[in-house]
Coordinates of C-alpha atoms in Angstrom, one line a residue:
Chain L
X50 CA -20.3 -7.2 6.5
X51 CA -18.7 -4.5 8.6
X52 CA -15.4 -6.2 10.5
X53 CA -14.0 -2.7 11.2
X54 CA -14.6 0.1 13.3
X55 CA -17.2 2.5 10.8
X56 CA -14.1 4.9 10.2
X57 CA -12.1 2.4 9.4
X58 CA -14.7 0.8 7.0
X59 CA -15.4 4.3 5.7
X60 CA -11.5 5.1 5.1
X61 CA -10.9 2.1 3.5
X62 CA -13.7 2.4 1.0
X63 CA -12.6 5.7 0.4
X64 CA -9.4 4.3 -0.9
X65 CA -10.3 1.8 -2.4
X66 CA -12.3 4.0 -5.1
X67 CA -9.0 5.1 -6.4
X68 CA -7.3 3.9 -9.7
X69 CA -5.5 0.2 -9.4
X70 CA -6.2 0.6 -5.3
X71 CA -8.2 -3.0 -5.1
X72 CA -9.7 -4.1 -1.1
X73 CA -6.8 -5.4 0.2
X74 CA -4.2 -2.6 -0.8
X75 CA -6.5 0.1 0.6
X76 CA -6.8 -2.0 3.6
X77 CA -3.0 -2.2 3.9
X78 CA -2.9 2.2 3.4
X79 CA -5.8 2.3 5.9
X80 CA -3.9 0.2 8.4
X81 CA -1.0 2.5 7.2
X82 CA -2.1 5.8 7.7
X83 CA -4.3 4.9 11.2
X84 CA -0.3 3.7 12.7
X85 CA 1.9 6.1 11.0
X86 CA 2.1 9.6 12.9
X87 CA -0.8 11.9 12.8
X88 CA 1.1 13.6 10.7
X89 CA 1.5 11.6 7.5
X90 CA -2.5 11.8 7.2
X91 CA -2.9 15.1 7.8
X92 CA -0.7 16.1 5.2
X93 CA -1.8 13.9 2.7
X94 CA -5.3 15.3 3.6
X95 CA -4.0 18.7 3.3
X96 CA -2.3 18.0 0.3
X97 CA -4.9 16.4 -1.6
X98 CA -7.2 19.7 -0.6
X99 CA -5.1 22.4 -1.3
X100 CA -4.0 21.1 -4.5
X101 CA -7.7 20.3 -5.2
X102 CA -7.5 24.6 -4.3
X103 CA -5.2 26.0 -5.8
X104 CA -5.2 24.3 -8.9
X105 CA -7.0 25.4 -11.9
X106 CA -6.2 25.0 -16.5
X107 CA -3.6 28.0 -17.8
X108 CA -5.7 29.8 -19.5
X109 CA -2.9 29.5 -22.1
X110 CA -1.7 25.7 -22.3
X111 CA -4.4 24.5 -20.2
X112 CA -2.1 22.5 -18.3
X113 CA -2.4 22.2 -15.1
X114 CA -1.0 25.5 -12.0
X115 CA -1.3 27.4 -9.6
X116 CA -0.4 30.2 -11.4
X117 CA -1.6 31.4 -14.2
X118 CA -0.3 31.8 -16.5
X119 CA 1.7 28.8 -16.0
X120 CA 5.4 28.5 -14.7
X121 CA 5.9 27.3 -18.7
X122 CA 3.9 29.9 -20.2
X123 CA 5.4 32.8 -18.0
X124 CA 9.2 31.3 -18.0
X125 CA 10.5 34.6 -20.4
X126 CA 13.5 31.8 -21.0
X127 CA 11.6 29.7 -23.1
X128 CA 11.0 30.0 -27.0
X129 CA 7.7 31.2 -27.9
X130 CA 7.9 30.1 -31.8
X131 CA 7.0 26.3 -31.0
X132 CA 4.1 24.7 -29.1
X133 CA 4.2 21.3 -28.4
X134 CA 0.7 19.8 -28.2
X135 CA 0.1 17.0 -25.6
X136 CA -2.9 15.0 -24.4
X137 CA -2.6 15.1 -20.9
X138 CA -1.0 17.3 -17.8
X139 CA 1.5 14.1 -17.0
X140 CA 2.5 14.5 -20.9
X141 CA 3.7 18.1 -20.1
X142 CA 6.0 16.7 -17.3
X143 CA 7.6 13.4 -19.3
X144 CA 8.7 15.8 -22.5
X145 CA 10.1 18.3 -19.7
X146 CA 11.7 15.3 -17.6
X147 CA 13.4 14.6 -22.3
X148 CA 14.9 18.1 -21.3
X149 CA 15.0 18.0 -25.8
X150 CA 12.8 20.8 -25.6
X151 CA 12.1 24.3 -25.0
X152 CA 9.0 26.2 -26.1
X153 CA 5.8 26.3 -25.0
X154 CA 3.1 23.5 -24.5
X155 CA -0.7 23.0 -25.3
X156 CA -2.3 20.5 -23.5
X157 CA -5.7 19.0 -25.1
X158 CA -6.8 17.3 -22.0
X159 CA -7.8 13.5 -24.3
X160 CA -7.8 12.3 -27.6
X161 CA -10.4 12.3 -30.4
X162 CA -12.0 8.1 -29.4
X163 CA -15.2 8.1 -31.2
X164 CA -15.1 5.2 -29.1
X165 CA -15.2 6.7 -25.5
X166 CA -17.4 9.5 -27.8
X167 CA -15.0 12.5 -27.0
X168 CA -14.8 14.4 -30.4
X169 CA -12.5 17.9 -31.4
X170 CA -15.2 20.0 -29.7
X171 CA -14.1 18.2 -26.3
X172 CA -10.5 19.1 -26.6
X173 CA -8.7 22.2 -25.9
X174 CA -8.3 22.7 -29.4
X175 CA -10.0 26.2 -29.8
X176 CA -7.5 27.9 -27.2
X177 CA -4.9 26.5 -29.4
X178 CA -5.6 28.0 -32.5
X179 CA -6.1 31.2 -31.2
X180 CA -2.5 31.1 -29.9
X181 CA -1.9 30.0 -33.8
X182 CA -3.1 33.0 -34.7
X183 CA -0.6 35.2 -33.4
X184 CA 1.6 34.6 -36.3
X185 CA 4.7 33.9 -33.6
X186 CA 4.5 30.1 -33.8
X187 CA 6.8 28.6 -37.1
X188 CA 6.0 25.6 -35.5
X189 CA 3.7 23.0 -33.5
X190 CA 5.1 19.6 -32.4
X191 CA 2.5 16.9 -32.2
X192 CA 3.1 15.0 -28.9
X193 CA -0.2 13.4 -28.9
X194 CA 0.1 8.9 -28.2
X195 CA 1.3 7.0 -30.5
X196 CA -2.0 4.7 -30.4
X197 CA -5.0 5.2 -32.7
X198 CA -6.8 8.2 -30.6
X199 CA -3.7 9.9 -30.2
X200 CA -2.9 9.2 -34.4
X201 CA -6.1 10.8 -35.5
X202 CA -5.6 13.6 -32.9
X203 CA -2.8 14.9 -34.6
X204 CA -4.0 14.0 -38.3
X205 CA -7.2 15.9 -37.0
X206 CA -5.4 19.2 -36.2
X207 CA -2.6 18.7 -39.0
X208 CA -5.4 19.3 -40.9
X209 CA -6.2 22.3 -39.4
X210 CA -2.7 24.0 -38.5
X211 CA -1.2 23.2 -42.0
X212 CA -3.2 25.8 -43.7
X213 CA -2.4 27.9 -41.3
X214 CA 1.7 28.0 -42.6
X215 CA 3.0 27.0 -39.5
X216 CA 5.1 24.0 -39.7
X217 CA 3.5 20.9 -38.2
X218 CA 5.7 18.0 -37.0
X219 CA 5.0 15.0 -34.9
X220 CA 7.0 13.5 -32.8
X221 CA 9.3 10.0 -34.3
X222 CA 8.0 6.7 -34.4
X223 CA 10.4 3.9 -33.5
X224 CA 12.7 1.5 -31.1
X225 CA 12.6 2.9 -27.6
X226 CA 15.9 3.3 -26.6
X227 CA 17.7 0.0 -24.8
X228 CA 14.8 -2.0 -26.4
X229 CA 15.6 -5.5 -27.5
X230 CA 15.4 -6.4 -31.6
X231 CA 13.3 -10.1 -30.7
X232 CA 10.6 -8.4 -28.6
X233 CA 10.2 -5.3 -30.7
X234 CA 6.9 -5.7 -32.3
X235 CA 6.4 -5.4 -36.1
X236 CA 4.1 -2.0 -36.3
X237 CA 7.5 -0.4 -34.3
X238 CA 10.0 -2.5 -36.5
X239 CA 7.8 -1.2 -39.6
X240 CA 8.1 2.2 -38.4
X241 CA 11.2 2.0 -37.2
X242 CA 12.3 0.9 -40.8
X243 CA 10.4 3.4 -42.3
X244 CA 11.7 6.6 -40.3
X245 CA 15.2 5.2 -40.1
X246 CA 18.1 7.8 -40.4
X247 CA 21.5 8.1 -42.2
X248 CA 24.5 7.3 -39.6
X249 CA 26.7 10.2 -39.2
Chain P
X96 CA 13.8 19.3 -10.7
X97 CA 10.2 20.9 -10.5
X98 CA 7.7 19.5 -13.5
X99 CA 4.9 20.3 -11.9
X100 CA 2.7 23.0 -10.0
X101 CA 3.8 23.3 -6.6
X102 CA 0.6 22.0 -5.5
X103 CA 0.7 19.1 -7.5
X104 CA 4.3 18.1 -6.7
X105 CA 3.5 18.4 -3.0
X106 CA 0.2 15.9 -3.6
X107 CA 2.5 13.0 -5.7
X108 CA 5.1 13.5 -2.8
X109 CA 2.9 12.7 0.2
X110 CA 1.3 9.8 -1.9
X111 CA 4.0 8.5 -3.1
X112 CA 5.5 8.0 0.9
X113 CA 2.5 5.4 1.3
X114 CA 3.8 1.6 1.3
X115 CA 3.6 0.4 -1.9
X116 CA 2.7 3.5 -3.8
X117 CA 5.6 4.7 -5.9
X118 CA 7.0 7.2 -8.4
X119 CA 4.7 6.4 -11.1
X120 CA 1.7 5.4 -8.9
X121 CA 1.6 8.5 -7.2
X122 CA 1.1 10.6 -10.6
X123 CA -1.6 8.9 -11.5
X124 CA -3.5 9.3 -8.6
X125 CA -3.1 12.7 -7.9
X126 CA -4.4 13.3 -11.3
X127 CA -6.9 11.0 -10.4
X128 CA -7.8 13.4 -8.2
X129 CA -7.3 16.2 -9.8
X130 CA -9.8 15.3 -12.8
X131 CA -12.6 13.6 -10.6
X132 CA -15.4 15.6 -9.1
X133 CA -13.9 17.7 -6.3
X134 CA -15.8 15.6 -3.6
X135 CA -13.6 12.4 -4.1
X136 CA -10.8 14.0 -3.1
X137 CA -12.8 15.7 -0.1
X138 CA -14.2 12.6 0.8
X139 CA -11.3 10.6 1.0
X140 CA -9.9 13.6 2.7
X141 CA -12.2 13.7 5.5
X142 CA -12.2 10.1 5.8
X143 CA -8.9 10.2 6.7
X144 CA -9.2 12.9 9.3
X145 CA -12.4 11.6 10.9
X146 CA -10.6 8.0 11.4
X147 CA -7.6 9.8 12.4
X148 CA -9.8 11.9 14.2
X149 CA -12.0 9.2 16.0
X150 CA -10.0 6.1 15.9
X151 CA -8.2 4.7 19.0
X152 CA -7.0 1.4 21.0
X153 CA -10.1 -0.8 22.7
X154 CA -9.0 -0.5 25.8
X155 CA -10.3 -4.5 26.5
X156 CA -8.9 -6.0 23.6
X157 CA -6.7 -3.4 21.9
X158 CA -8.0 -3.3 18.6
X159 CA -8.8 -0.1 16.5
X160 CA -12.5 1.5 17.7
X161 CA -14.3 4.8 17.5
X162 CA -15.8 3.5 20.8
X163 CA -15.0 2.1 24.1
X164 CA -15.2 -0.8 24.6
X165 CA -15.0 -1.6 21.2
X166 CA -18.1 -3.2 19.2
X167 CA -16.8 -7.0 19.4
X168 CA -15.4 -6.9 22.9
X169 CA -19.2 -4.8 23.6
X170 CA -21.0 -7.3 21.8
X171 CA -23.4 -8.7 24.3
X172 CA -23.9 -12.3 22.1
X173 CA -20.3 -13.7 22.0
X174 CA -18.9 -16.0 24.2
X175 CA -16.6 -14.3 26.9
X176 CA -14.7 -17.9 28.0
X177 CA -12.5 -17.9 24.7
X178 CA -10.2 -14.9 23.7
X179 CA -8.3 -15.1 20.6
X180 CA -5.1 -13.5 20.2
X181 CA -4.0 -12.0 17.2
X182 CA -1.1 -9.7 15.6
X183 CA -2.7 -7.4 14.4
X184 CA -6.0 -5.7 14.0
X185 CA -6.6 -6.5 10.3
X186 CA -6.2 -10.1 12.0
X187 CA -9.2 -9.4 13.8
X188 CA -10.8 -8.8 10.4
X189 CA -9.5 -12.2 8.5
X190 CA -10.9 -13.8 11.6
X191 CA -14.2 -12.4 11.4
X192 CA -14.8 -13.6 8.4
X193 CA -13.6 -17.0 8.6
X194 CA -17.0 -16.7 10.6
X195 CA -16.0 -19.9 12.9
X196 CA -14.9 -17.9 16.1
X197 CA -17.8 -16.4 18.2
X198 CA -15.2 -15.2 21.1
X199 CA -13.6 -12.6 22.4
X200 CA -10.0 -11.3 20.6
X201 CA -7.0 -10.0 22.1
X202 CA -4.7 -7.3 19.9
X203 CA -1.4 -7.6 20.3
X204 CA -0.3 -5.0 17.9
X205 CA 2.9 -7.3 16.6
X206 CA 4.8 -10.1 17.8
X207 CA 8.2 -10.6 19.4
X208 CA 11.1 -10.2 17.1
X209 CA 14.2 -9.2 18.0
X210 CA 16.1 -8.5 14.9
X211 CA 13.7 -5.7 15.1
X212 CA 13.9 -4.9 18.8
X213 CA 10.5 -5.7 19.5
X214 CA 10.5 -7.6 23.1
X215 CA 7.2 -8.9 24.9
X216 CA 7.5 -5.3 26.7
X217 CA 6.2 -3.7 23.6
X218 CA 3.7 -6.1 22.8
X219 CA -0.6 -5.6 24.3
X220 CA 0.4 -8.6 26.6
X221 CA 0.1 -6.9 30.2
X222 CA -4.1 -6.3 28.9
X223 CA -4.1 -9.6 28.1
X224 CA -2.9 -11.3 31.5
X225 CA -5.6 -8.9 33.5
X226 CA -8.2 -9.8 31.1
X227 CA -7.6 -13.5 32.4
X228 CA -7.0 -12.7 35.5
X229 CA -10.7 -12.6 36.2
X230 CA -11.2 -16.4 35.9
X231 CA -14.1 -16.5 33.1
X232 CA -11.5 -17.0 30.5
X233 CA -11.4 -21.2 29.7
X234 CA -9.8 -20.9 26.6
X235 CA -6.6 -18.6 24.7
X236 CA -6.4 -19.6 21.3
X237 CA -3.3 -18.2 19.7
X238 CA -3.8 -16.7 16.2
X239 CA -0.9 -15.4 15.9
X240 CA 1.1 -15.4 12.0
X241 CA 2.5 -19.0 11.2
X242 CA 6.2 -17.4 11.4
X243 CA 9.0 -17.2 13.0
X244 CA 8.0 -14.2 15.1
X245 CA 4.6 -15.7 15.5
X246 CA 5.4 -19.0 16.7
X247 CA 8.0 -17.6 18.9
X248 CA 5.3 -15.8 20.4
X249 CA 2.7 -18.2 20.8
X250 CA 5.4 -20.2 22.6
X251 CA 5.9 -16.8 24.8
X252 CA 2.4 -16.4 25.4
X253 CA 1.7 -20.3 26.0
X254 CA 4.2 -20.1 29.2
X255 CA 2.6 -17.5 30.2
X256 CA -0.7 -18.8 30.3
X257 CA -0.6 -22.6 30.4
X258 CA 0.2 -21.8 34.7
X259 CA -2.9 -20.0 35.2
X260 CA -5.2 -23.4 34.9
X261 CA -5.9 -21.8 31.0
X262 CA -6.4 -24.6 27.7
X263 CA -4.1 -22.7 25.2
X264 CA -4.8 -23.9 21.6
X265 CA -2.6 -22.9 18.3
X266 CA -4.1 -22.5 15.1
X267 CA -4.0 -25.9 12.7
X268 CA -0.9 -26.2 10.1
X269 CA -1.6 -27.3 6.9
X270 CA -2.6 -27.4 3.4
X271 CA -4.4 -24.5 2.5
X272 CA -8.0 -25.2 1.4
X273 CA -8.1 -25.9 -2.8
X274 CA -4.3 -26.0 -2.8
X275 CA -2.6 -28.3 -5.0
X276 CA -0.2 -30.9 -3.1
X277 CA 2.7 -30.7 -5.9
X278 CA 2.9 -26.8 -5.1
X279 CA 3.1 -27.0 -1.0
X280 CA 6.2 -26.1 0.4
X281 CA 7.8 -29.4 2.5
X282 CA 7.2 -27.4 5.4
X283 CA 3.9 -26.9 5.2
X284 CA 3.1 -30.7 3.7
X285 CA 5.1 -32.0 6.6
X286 CA 3.1 -29.8 9.6
X287 CA -0.3 -30.9 7.8
X288 CA 1.1 -34.8 8.1
X289 CA 2.0 -33.9 11.2
X290 CA -1.2 -32.7 12.0
X291 CA -3.5 -35.1 10.4
X292 CA -7.3 -36.5 11.3
X293 CA -9.5 -38.9 11.1
X294 CA -11.6 -39.4 8.7
X295 CA -15.0 -38.7 9.6

């Protein structure tokens, strides 16, 4: 049934295709866009189109970028001897927010998942090996997600990279900072125990 | 801090200006738009711009429309002797979904709210009185929201319209269909008792 003028219905429809946006939210967003000053919708539309047009994958690390190499790969102040391997571009942002890492990244664009038909050949692995062949890299930090797919991917990559004589590490498992022991799941707690460290 | 390429950061920023979209959701939506086929972003941008360009207020009822009069006011099969007054365009859609009403609508674009500085002169009331002056309308159904602002608006409109010799009614208060008496708030329950009807 059509309760709205066609352009409104179409806008609600397109908004409703976004992940996590149900029909009610789509409707609310549509009315917001129609009631707000015209530049709100115009700026959003422009940002979407510009991002789609300008953004591609960095030829070195595979991260999303509008310049090539990306601003991290192109940053002279970053260490070139360690590469942090992540699944998604958003993981680069998470790592950067944590601030601890000053090397370069490599984005796989996924993780090995036989259930979803994703094998190593679908991931950005060939470029990683090419980067490692230069001999400049001394350590690869595997920062894939701490779940089945991420662990499988880390294991696979470790098997490829360690024979090259490069140090391969994995982000530590353990209790999240600020967490409550009572509510930690037993697997996390087990890993936290396993990875316990000397008090300094 | 800037963890993303500029066009991505700008897209996340614009998405985050939408109501109910926090930074995490904005980020998820942005990556979805960047990873999905290009037509997803293009269609959404187009729908936004078309809706903004094509949509205006119906000169009769004030509803959002791309034609004038809107498709409800222009529908010959609808009764012209009753007008249902609502606060927002989305309320027209809600009433239409309920299907019970076959007359015309009038959209106020808000409700009287001294707290938010909205008085009768900011609402689409003058046009309503103009529509009522023709003598064709026999009943005005006040379907403003059942809250303080909606009730105040209904009271105000009733005071204006009843002297014209037009029947003024208000949507019934009562228990929502399928509700549980145990969880009904006492005001609703009180109104439901007050408005009790004979069993047929």
